[in-house]
XYZ file of C-alpha atoms in Angstrom:
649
model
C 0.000 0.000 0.000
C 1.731 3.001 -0.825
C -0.311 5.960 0.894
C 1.094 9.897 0.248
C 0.179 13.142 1.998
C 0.214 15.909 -0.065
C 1.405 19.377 1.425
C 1.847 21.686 -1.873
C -1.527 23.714 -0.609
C -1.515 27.310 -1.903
C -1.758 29.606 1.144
C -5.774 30.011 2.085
C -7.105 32.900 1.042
C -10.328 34.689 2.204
C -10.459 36.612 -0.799
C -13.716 34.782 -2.024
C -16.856 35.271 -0.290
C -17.496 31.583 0.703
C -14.312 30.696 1.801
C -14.609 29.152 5.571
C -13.775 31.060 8.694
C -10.213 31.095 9.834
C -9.008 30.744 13.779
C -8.288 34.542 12.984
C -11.794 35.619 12.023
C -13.169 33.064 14.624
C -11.131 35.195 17.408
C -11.148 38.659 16.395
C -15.255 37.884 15.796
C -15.717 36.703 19.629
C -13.531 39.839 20.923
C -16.226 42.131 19.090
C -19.147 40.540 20.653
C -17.795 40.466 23.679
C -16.558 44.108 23.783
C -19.933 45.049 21.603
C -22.258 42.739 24.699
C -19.998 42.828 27.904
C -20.510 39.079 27.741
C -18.962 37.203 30.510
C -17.975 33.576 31.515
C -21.780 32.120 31.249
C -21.527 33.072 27.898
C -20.733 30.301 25.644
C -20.471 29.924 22.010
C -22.086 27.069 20.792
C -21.097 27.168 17.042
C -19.238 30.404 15.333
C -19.209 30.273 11.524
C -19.308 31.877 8.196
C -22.568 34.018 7.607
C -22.601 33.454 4.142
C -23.936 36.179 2.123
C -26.705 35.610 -0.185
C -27.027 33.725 -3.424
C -27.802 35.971 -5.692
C -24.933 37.990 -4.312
C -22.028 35.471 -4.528
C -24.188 34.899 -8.183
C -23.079 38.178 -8.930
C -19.523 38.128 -7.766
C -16.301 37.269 -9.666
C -12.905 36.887 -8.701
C -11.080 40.455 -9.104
C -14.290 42.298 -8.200
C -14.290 43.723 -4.632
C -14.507 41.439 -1.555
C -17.877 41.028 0.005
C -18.201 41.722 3.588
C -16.679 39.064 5.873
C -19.437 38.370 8.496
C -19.349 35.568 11.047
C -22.818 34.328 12.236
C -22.825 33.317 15.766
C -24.560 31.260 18.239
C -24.206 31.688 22.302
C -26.054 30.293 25.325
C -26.226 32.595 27.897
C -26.751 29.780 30.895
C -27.111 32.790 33.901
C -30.197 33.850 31.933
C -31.047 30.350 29.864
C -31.114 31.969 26.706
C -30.190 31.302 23.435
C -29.121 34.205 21.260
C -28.088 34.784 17.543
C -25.652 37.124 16.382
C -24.201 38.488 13.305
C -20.642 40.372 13.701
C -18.902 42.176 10.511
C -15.127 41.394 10.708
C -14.950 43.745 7.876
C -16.473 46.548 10.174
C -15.461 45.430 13.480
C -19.288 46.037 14.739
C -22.395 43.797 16.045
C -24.927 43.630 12.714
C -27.463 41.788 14.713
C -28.026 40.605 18.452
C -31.173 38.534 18.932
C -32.518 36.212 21.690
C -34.224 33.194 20.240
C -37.383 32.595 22.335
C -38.264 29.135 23.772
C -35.490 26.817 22.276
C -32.982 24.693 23.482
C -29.125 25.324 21.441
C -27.554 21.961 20.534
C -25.558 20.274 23.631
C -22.251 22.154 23.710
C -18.969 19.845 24.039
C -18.504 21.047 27.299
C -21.470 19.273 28.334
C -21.214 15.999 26.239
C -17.949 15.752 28.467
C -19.097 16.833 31.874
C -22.413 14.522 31.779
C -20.175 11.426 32.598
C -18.473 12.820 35.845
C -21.955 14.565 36.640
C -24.067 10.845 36.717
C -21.281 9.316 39.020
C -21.095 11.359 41.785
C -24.952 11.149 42.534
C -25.350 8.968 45.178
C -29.000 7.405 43.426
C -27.235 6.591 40.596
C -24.385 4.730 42.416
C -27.325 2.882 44.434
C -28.659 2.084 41.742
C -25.325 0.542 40.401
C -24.587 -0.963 43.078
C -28.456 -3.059 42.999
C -26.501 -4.407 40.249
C -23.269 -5.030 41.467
C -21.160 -2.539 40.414
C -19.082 -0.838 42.926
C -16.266 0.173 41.037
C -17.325 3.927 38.787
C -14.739 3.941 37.099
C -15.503 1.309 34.951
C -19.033 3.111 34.187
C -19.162 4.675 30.735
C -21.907 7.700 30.460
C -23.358 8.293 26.976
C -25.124 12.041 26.929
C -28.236 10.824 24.870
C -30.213 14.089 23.622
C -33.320 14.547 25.725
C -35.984 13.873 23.391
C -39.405 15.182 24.686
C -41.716 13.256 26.644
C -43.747 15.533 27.562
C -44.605 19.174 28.581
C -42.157 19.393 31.759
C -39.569 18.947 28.604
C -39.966 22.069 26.656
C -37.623 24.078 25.731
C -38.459 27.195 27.964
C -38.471 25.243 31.201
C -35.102 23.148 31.562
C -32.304 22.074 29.847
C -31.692 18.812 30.018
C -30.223 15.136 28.845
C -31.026 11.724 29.220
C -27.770 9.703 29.963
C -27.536 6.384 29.452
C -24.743 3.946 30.796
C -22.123 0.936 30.153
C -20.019 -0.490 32.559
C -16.235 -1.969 31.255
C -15.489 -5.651 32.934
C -11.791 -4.059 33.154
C -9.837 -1.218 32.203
C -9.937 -0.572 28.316
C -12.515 -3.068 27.409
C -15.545 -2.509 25.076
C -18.097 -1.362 27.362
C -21.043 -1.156 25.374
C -21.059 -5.250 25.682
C -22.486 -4.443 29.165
C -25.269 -2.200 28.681
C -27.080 -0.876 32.538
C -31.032 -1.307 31.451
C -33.896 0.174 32.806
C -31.794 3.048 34.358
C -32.919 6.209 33.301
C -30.767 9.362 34.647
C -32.181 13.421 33.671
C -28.988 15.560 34.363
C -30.069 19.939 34.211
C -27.236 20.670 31.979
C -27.242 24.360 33.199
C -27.072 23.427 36.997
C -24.577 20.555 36.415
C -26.368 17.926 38.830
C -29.001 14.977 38.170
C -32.565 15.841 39.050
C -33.985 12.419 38.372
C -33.110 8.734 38.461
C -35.732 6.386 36.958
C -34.640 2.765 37.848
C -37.355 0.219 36.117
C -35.768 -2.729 37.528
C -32.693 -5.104 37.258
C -31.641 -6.890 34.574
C -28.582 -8.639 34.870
C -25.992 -7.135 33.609
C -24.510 -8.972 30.280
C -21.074 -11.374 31.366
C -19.429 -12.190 27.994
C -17.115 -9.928 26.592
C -17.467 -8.359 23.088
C -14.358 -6.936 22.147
C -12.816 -5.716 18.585
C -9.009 -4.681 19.787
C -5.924 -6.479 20.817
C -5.171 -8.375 22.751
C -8.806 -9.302 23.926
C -10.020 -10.107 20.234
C -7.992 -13.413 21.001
C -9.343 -14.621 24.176
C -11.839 -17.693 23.822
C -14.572 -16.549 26.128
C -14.693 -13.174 23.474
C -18.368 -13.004 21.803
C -17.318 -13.718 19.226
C -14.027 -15.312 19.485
C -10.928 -14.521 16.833
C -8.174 -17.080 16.501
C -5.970 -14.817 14.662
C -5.502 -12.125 11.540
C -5.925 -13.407 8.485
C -2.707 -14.216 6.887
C -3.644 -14.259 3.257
C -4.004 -10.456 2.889
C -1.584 -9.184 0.585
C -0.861 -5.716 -0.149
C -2.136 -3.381 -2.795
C -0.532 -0.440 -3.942
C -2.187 3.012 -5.361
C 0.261 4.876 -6.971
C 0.140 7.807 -9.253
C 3.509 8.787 -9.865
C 3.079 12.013 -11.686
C 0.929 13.471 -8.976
C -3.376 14.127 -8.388
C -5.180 15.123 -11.651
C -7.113 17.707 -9.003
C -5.224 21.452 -8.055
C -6.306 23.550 -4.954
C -6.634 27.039 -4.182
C -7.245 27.493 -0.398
C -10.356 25.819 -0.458
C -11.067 25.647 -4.272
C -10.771 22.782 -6.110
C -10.351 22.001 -9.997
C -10.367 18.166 -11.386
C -10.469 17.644 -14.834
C -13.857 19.738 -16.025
C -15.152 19.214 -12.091
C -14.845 22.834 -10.404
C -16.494 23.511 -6.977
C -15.397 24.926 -3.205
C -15.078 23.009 -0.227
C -16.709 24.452 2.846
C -17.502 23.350 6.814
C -19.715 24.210 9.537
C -19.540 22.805 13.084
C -23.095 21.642 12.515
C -23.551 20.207 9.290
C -19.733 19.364 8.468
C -18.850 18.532 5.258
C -20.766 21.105 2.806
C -20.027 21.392 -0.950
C -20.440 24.899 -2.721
C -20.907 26.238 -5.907
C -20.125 22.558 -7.771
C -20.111 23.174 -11.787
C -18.875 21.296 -14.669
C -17.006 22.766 -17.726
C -17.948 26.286 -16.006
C -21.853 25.058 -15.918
C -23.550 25.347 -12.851
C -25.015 22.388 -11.682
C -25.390 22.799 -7.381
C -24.729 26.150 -5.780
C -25.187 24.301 -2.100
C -24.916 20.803 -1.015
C -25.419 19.922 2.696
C -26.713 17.388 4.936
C -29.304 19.027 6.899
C -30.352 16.628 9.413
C -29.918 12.850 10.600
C -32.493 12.020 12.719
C -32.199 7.885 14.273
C -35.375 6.995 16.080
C -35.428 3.948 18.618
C -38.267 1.543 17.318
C -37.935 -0.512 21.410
C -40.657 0.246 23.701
C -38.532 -0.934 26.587
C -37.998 2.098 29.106
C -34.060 2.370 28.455
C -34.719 2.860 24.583
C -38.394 4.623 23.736
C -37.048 8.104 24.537
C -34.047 7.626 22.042
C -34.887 9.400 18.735
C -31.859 11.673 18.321
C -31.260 14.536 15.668
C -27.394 14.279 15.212
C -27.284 17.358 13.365
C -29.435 19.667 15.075
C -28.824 18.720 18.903
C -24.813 17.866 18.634
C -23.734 19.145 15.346
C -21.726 16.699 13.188
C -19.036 18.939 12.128
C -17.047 19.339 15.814
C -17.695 15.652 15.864
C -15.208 15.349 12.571
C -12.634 12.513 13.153
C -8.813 13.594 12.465
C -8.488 11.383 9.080
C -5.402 9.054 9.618
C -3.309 8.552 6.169
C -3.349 4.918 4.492
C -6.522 3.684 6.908
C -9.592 6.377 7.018
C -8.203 7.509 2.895
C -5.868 5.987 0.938
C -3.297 6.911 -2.048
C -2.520 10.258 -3.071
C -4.297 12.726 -0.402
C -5.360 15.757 -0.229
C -6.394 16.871 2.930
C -8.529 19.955 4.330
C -8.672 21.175 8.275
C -11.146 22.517 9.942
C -11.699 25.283 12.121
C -14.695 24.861 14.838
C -14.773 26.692 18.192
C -15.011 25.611 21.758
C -17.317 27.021 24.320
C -15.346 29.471 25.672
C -15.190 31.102 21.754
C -11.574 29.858 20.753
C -10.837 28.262 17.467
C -10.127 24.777 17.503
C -8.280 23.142 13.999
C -9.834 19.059 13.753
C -6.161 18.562 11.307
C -7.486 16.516 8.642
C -11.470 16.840 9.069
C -12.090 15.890 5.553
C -9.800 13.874 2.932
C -10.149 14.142 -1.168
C -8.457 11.973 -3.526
C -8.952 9.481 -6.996
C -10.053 6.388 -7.461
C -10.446 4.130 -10.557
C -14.026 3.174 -10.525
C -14.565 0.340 -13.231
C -14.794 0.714 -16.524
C -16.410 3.756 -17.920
C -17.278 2.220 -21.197
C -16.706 -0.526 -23.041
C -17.689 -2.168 -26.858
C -16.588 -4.677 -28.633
C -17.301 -5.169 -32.401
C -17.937 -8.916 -32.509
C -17.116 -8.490 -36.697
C -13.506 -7.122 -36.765
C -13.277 -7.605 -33.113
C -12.358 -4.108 -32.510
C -12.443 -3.124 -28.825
C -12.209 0.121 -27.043
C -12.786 0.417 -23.243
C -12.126 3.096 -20.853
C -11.769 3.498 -17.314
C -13.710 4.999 -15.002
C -12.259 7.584 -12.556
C -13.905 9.484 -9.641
C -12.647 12.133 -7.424
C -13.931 11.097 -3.342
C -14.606 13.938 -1.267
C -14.956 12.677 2.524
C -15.368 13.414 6.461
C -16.272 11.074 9.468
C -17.146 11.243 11.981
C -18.323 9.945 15.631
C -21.591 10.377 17.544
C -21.071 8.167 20.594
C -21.416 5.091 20.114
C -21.385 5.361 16.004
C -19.531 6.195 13.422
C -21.157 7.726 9.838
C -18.634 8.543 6.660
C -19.727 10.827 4.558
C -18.886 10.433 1.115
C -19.149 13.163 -2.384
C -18.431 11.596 -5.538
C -17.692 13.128 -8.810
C -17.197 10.990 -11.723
C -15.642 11.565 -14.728
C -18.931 11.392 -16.464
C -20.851 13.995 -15.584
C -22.157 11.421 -12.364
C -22.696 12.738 -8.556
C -23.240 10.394 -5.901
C -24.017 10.360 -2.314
C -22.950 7.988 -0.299
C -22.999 7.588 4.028
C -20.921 4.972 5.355
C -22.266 3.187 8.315
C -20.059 1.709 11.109
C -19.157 1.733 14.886
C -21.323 0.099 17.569
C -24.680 -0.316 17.726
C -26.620 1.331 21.087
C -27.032 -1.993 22.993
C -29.703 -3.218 25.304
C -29.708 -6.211 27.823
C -32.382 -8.952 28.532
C -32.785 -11.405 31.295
C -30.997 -14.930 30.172
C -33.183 -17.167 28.324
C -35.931 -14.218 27.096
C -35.868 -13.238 23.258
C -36.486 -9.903 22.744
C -39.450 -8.601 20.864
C -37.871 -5.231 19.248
C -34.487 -6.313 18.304
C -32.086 -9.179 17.957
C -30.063 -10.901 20.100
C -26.176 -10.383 19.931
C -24.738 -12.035 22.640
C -25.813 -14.415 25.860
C -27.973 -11.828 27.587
C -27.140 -8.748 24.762
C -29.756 -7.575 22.071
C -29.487 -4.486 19.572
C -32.840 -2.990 19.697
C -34.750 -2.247 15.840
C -33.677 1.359 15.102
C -33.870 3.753 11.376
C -31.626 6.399 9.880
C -32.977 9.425 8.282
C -30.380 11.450 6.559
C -32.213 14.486 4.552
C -29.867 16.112 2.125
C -30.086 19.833 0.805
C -28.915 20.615 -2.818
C -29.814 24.543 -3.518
C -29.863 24.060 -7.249
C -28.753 26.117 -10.254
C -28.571 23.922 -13.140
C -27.583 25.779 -15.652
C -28.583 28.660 -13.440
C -30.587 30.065 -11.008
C -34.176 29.392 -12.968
C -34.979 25.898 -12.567
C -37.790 23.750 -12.779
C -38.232 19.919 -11.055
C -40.075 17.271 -12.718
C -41.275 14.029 -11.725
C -40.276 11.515 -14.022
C -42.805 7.784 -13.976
C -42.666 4.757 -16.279
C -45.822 3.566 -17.039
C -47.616 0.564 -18.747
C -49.227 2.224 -22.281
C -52.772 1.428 -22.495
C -53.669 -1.859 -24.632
C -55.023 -0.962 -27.747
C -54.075 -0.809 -31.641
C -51.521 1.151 -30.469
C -50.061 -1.491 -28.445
C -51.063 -4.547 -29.439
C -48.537 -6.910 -27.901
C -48.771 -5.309 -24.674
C -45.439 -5.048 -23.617
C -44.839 -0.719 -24.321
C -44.501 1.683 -21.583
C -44.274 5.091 -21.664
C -43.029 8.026 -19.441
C -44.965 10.265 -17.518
C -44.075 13.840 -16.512
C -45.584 15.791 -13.549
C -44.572 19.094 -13.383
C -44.238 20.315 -9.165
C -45.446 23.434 -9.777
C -45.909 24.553 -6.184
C -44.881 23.762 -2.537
C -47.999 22.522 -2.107
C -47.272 19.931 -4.809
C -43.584 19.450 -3.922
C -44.432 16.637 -1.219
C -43.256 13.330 -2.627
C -42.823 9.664 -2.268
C -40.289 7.372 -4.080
C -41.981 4.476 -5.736
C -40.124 1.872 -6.974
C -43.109 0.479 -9.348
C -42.753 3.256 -11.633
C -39.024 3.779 -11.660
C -39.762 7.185 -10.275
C -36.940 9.953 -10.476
C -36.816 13.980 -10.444
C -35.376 15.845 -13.241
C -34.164 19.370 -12.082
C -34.587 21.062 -15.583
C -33.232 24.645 -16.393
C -35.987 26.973 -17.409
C -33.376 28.773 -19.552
C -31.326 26.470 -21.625
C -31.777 23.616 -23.622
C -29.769 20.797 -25.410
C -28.886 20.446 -28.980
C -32.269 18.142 -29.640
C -34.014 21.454 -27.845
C -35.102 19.332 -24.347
C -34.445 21.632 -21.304
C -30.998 20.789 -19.988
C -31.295 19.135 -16.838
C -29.859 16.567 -13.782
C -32.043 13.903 -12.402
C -32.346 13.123 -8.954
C -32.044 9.123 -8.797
C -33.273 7.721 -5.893
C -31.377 5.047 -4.304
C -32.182 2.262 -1.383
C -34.706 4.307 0.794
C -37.500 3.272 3.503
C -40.568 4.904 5.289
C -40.399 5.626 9.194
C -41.665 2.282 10.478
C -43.453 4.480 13.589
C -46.890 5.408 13.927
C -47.720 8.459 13.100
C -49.386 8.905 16.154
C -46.090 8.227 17.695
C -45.221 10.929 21.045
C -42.142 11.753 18.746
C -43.475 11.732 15.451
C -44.140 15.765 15.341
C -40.371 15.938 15.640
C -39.778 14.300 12.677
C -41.772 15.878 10.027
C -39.310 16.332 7.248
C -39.583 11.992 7.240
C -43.057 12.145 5.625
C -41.873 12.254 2.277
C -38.480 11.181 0.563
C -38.462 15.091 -1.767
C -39.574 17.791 -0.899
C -38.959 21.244 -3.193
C -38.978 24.502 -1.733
C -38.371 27.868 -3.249
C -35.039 29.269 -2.313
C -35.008 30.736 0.991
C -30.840 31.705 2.594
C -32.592 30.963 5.548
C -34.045 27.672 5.869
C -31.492 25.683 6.232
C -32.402 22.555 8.321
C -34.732 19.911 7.803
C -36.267 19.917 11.401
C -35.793 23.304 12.211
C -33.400 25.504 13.676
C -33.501 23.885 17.035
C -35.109 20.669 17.517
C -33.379 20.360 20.671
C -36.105 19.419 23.258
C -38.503 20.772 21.088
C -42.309 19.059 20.581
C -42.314 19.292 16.427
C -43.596 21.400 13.579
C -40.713 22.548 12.729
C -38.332 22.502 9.546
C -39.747 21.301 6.297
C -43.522 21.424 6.869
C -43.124 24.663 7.977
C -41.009 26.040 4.996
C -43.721 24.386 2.330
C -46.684 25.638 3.650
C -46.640 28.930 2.007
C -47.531 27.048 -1.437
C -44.900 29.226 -3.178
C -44.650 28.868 -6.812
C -41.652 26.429 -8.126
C -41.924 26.743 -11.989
C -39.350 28.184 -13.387
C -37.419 29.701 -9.988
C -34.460 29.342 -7.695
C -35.536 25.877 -6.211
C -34.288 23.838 -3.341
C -34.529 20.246 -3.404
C -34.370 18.077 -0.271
C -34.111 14.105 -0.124
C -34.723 12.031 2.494
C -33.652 8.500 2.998
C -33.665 5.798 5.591
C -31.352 3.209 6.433
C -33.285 0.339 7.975
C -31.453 -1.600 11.038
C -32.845 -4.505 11.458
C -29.440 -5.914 13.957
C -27.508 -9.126 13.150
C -25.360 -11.161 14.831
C -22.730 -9.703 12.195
C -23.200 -6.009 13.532
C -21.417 -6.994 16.890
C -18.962 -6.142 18.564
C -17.681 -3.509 15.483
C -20.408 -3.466 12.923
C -19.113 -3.657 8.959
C -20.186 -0.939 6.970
C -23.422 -0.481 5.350
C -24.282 2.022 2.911
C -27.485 4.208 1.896
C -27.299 7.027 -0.565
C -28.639 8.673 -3.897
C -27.323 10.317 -7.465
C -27.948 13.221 -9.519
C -27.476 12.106 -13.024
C -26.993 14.386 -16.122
C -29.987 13.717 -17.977
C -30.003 16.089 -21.482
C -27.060 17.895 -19.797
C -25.054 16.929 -22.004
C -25.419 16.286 -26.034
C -23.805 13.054 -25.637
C -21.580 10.558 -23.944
C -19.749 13.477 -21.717
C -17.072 10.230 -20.888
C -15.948 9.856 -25.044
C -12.972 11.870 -24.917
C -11.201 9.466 -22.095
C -7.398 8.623 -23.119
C -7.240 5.154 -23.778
C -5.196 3.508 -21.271
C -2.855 1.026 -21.634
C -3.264 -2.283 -21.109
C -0.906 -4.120 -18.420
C -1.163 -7.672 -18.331
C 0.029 -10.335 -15.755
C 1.211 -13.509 -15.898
């Protein structure tokens, strides 16, 4: 394996108007609003990033023209008053633009307090009763996972606590994989502002799980391991990725140029990896792509687990979460990396050194014929340039994965891994809502919603979507055989419209279609929106938590371009009831036709556990494409250099 770091970076520059926030700008921002607000030390600063200016301003923006304002939008929890506030601070100007309290939310859970809720749950003395009703008397062996709240009920809104619901693990020694040993039916609520639990719901023992489920050295080779490894595979050999005349890609600070790909790579402490202004052969295709919320609902009734239906995004924040990419394991070959520049809570910039990791891979063939007559053949291979970040929410790990292929193609993908959240049963019972694991271990049924927002401009800012179904034709002397089908177009001419369903009987897609330009056969130029494994919230819809999760009803939704809406369940679905996000940006029935659109996509990964998931689970994938369809006037792949062929004996 031959694995190379690449260090030839031009110098960043924050010349362009979407370039990310430096530790600089992060600083000198904080000092203003400080000065500006004579905040003190129960201020803290949740996330501070880039307030992007508009669209249609960075639209009208070139290189060489004057730089745009540099504003930084912040947001702070002030716990002495148990407010959230929003403010926007010109680093061009030095001044406060806007200072606003945000009414009745709860801010995302800050790292301070993802850290703090371990030491917080083991120095109560109910919770160490309660541990010791199950035989645990050594704490340090306890593991603490800060689950979000969720809301159960009025005493859980927003306006009248902050809270979590911790959950806990206990190692069998030093080092070992605790979440083998899961502590059910113990429920703790810890007030994040006061720092101390105000409630410890014990449903009952359950013995705690005995075997060992472990993934590292050296207890991976111990026989009483669930399950047991004799050794590493021997038979491995290596592989080697070489390019010896360097990446096909070049960088600019954060801009990036391979082959006719161009776009800018951005990231937020919330949403992470986001993709800006992505264009081919200086077209437009997506001014904005961003993941705009996960959301992983719980589908156990079992006390421990019927609260637990967390929004990643929008109560953590995935992008502070970003692993530090190691070279040769997390990315391999020629690599390009990118850091990034979060904050911590006392408003100080924090670099995560390689956040997010780009580099080629072959990918197949790209096409291939063969003349069976003169037995000509030409074939060409396929080559895609793999933008990525991962990173780690507790107790699992998501990848998240840009592809841009040489032919036009852009794919979605989310990797899948870590541990699942693990629940224990009494020996002998089966459980109901999940699968056992282990002697005494089950992984409870659970979903993953990942919605996805691509602010379009195909072509440019005037687009149109269309629904794209294959249908039967109607018997008749028209079809008299019975076997044609036909394609169906529905144009989603308003919000109201804009609400819908994947269904895989009709091959449905969604071709975003410029309202401006059209091919050489005169059909509006256009990508399609291809829909890939998917699956509906199995939940009722009378479920407590179901209000939470309205931006699940439908796999697309298109809204008319809005700076502002930015997240699929709201702002701050921290603690929060529902009725937020999506259904709340589509209900003004705006018109679609022909307009700056935004297209969202939901999809589900479906965990049904297996044995194969524990201890470390292998890595499952769920994504979509957008697919030039009439983009192009032909095969955008047919001027690929032929390669040449290497053979082996």
């Amino acid at each position: 394996m031959t694995a190379v770091e690449d260090h030839t970076v031009a110098p960043t520059s924050t010349s362009h108007p979407l370039e990310p926030l430096t530790g600089d700008e992060i600083t000198a921002a904080v000092q203003v609003l400080r000065s500006a607000r004579g905040l003190t030390e129960t201020t803290r600063f949740v996330f501070v990033t880039l307030h992007e200016p508009s669209k249609g301003t960075v639209f009208d923006w070139s290189p060489g023209d004057e730089p745009l304002p540099r504003e930084a939008h912040i947001v702070l929890y002030e716990r002495g008053r148990r407010t959230t506030y929003e403010a926007v601070v010109s680093l061009t100007d030095e001044t406060v633009v806007s200072f606003e309290a945000i009414e009745d939310v709860q801010a995302p859970m800050m790292a301070e307090e993802f850290e703090s809720c371990e030491k917080i749950v083991q120095a109560d003395p109910r919770w160490q009763e309660a541990m010791r009703l199950r035989g645990v008397e050594d704490f340090s062996l306890t593991m603490i996972d800060p689950w979000a709240s969720s809301w159960t009920g009025p005493e859980d809104h927003p306006s009248v606590r902050r809270i979590a619901r911790p959950l806990t693990w206990v190692r069998s020694a030093p080092g070992e994989h605790g979440y083998a040993r899961p502590v059910e039916g113990l429920i703790v609520v810890v007030d994040l502002d006061a720092g101390e639990v105000i409630e410890v719901n014990d449903h009952g023992v359950v013995p705690i799980p005995a075997a060992p489920g472990n993934y590292e050295e050296p207890w991976i080779f111990e026989p009483d391991n669930v399950p047991a490894v004799e050794a590493y595979r021997d038979d491995v050999k290596p592989i080697e990725i070489t390019q010896p005349e360097g990446p096909s890609f070049t960088v600019d600070g954060h801009a990036v140029a391979w082959q006719k790909w161009q776009l800018r790579i951005g990231f937020t402490p919330r949403e992470g990896l986001v993709l800006h202004q992505v264009g081919y052969d200086g077209r437009p295709i997506v001014y904005r792509a961003s993941l705009a919320e996960m959301y992983v609902p719980y589908g156990d009734p079992a006390p421990t687990h019927r609260f637990k239906n967390v929004f990643d995004q929008g109560e953590y924040g995935v992008g502070w979460l970003a692993n530090q990419l190691t070279l040769g394991c997390d990315c391999v070959g020629h690599i390009e990396y990118f850091d990034a520049v979060v904050n911590d809570n006392d408003g100080a910039p924090v670099t995560i050194n390689n956040a997010v990791c780009m580099h080629e891979e072959d990918a197949g063939i790209a096409w291939k014929h063969t003349d069976f007559r003169t037995g000509a053949v030409q074939v060409r291979r396929r080559r895609r340039l793999v933008i990525s970040t991962i990173v780690t929410v507790g107790n699992y790990e998501y990848g998240y994965f840009w592809y841009l292929y040489n032919d036009g193609l852009i794919e979605y993908e989310i990797k899948l891994s870590g541990v699942i959240s693990t629940g224990a049963i009494a020996p002998g019972e089966t459980p109901k809502h999940g699968t056992l694991v282990a002697p005494g271990l089950y992984g409870p049924n659970h979903q993953h919603f990942f919605c996805v927002r691509l602010d379009m401009s195909v072509d440019g800012r005037a687009n149109t979507v269309v629904e794209v179904d294959s249908v039967p034709s109607p018997p008749g002397p028209d079809n008299p055989h019975g076997n044609a089908w036909e394609v169906q177009r529905t144009v989603l001419a308003s919000e109201a419209v804009a609400k819908r369903d994947t269904d895989a009987a009709r091959a449905r897609y969604w071709r975003i279609e410029s309202a401006e330009k059209t091919s050489a056969l005169g059909a509006p130029t256009s990508y399609a929106l291809m829909p890939g494994s998917n699956v509906p919230p199995m939940y009722s819809p009378d479920a407590l938590y179901a209000p939470r999760s309205g931006f699940t009803e439908h796999q697309l939704w298109v809204t008319a371009h809005d700076d502002s809406q930015r997240f699929a369940a709201g702002d701050y679905p921290a603690q929060h009831p529902g009725g937020q996000g999506l259904p709340v940006y589509g209900a003004g029935d705006r018109p679609l036709e022909g307009t700056d659109v935004v297209v969202w996509y939901t999809f589900g990964a479906h965990h049904v556990v297996r044995p194969e998931d524990w201890p470390v689970m292998p890595v499952s994938t769920v994504g979509f494409m957008l697919k030039p369809t009439g983009f192009f006037d032909g095969n955008p792949a047919l001027d690929l250099p032929p390669t040449t062929p290497h053979c082996h004996s």
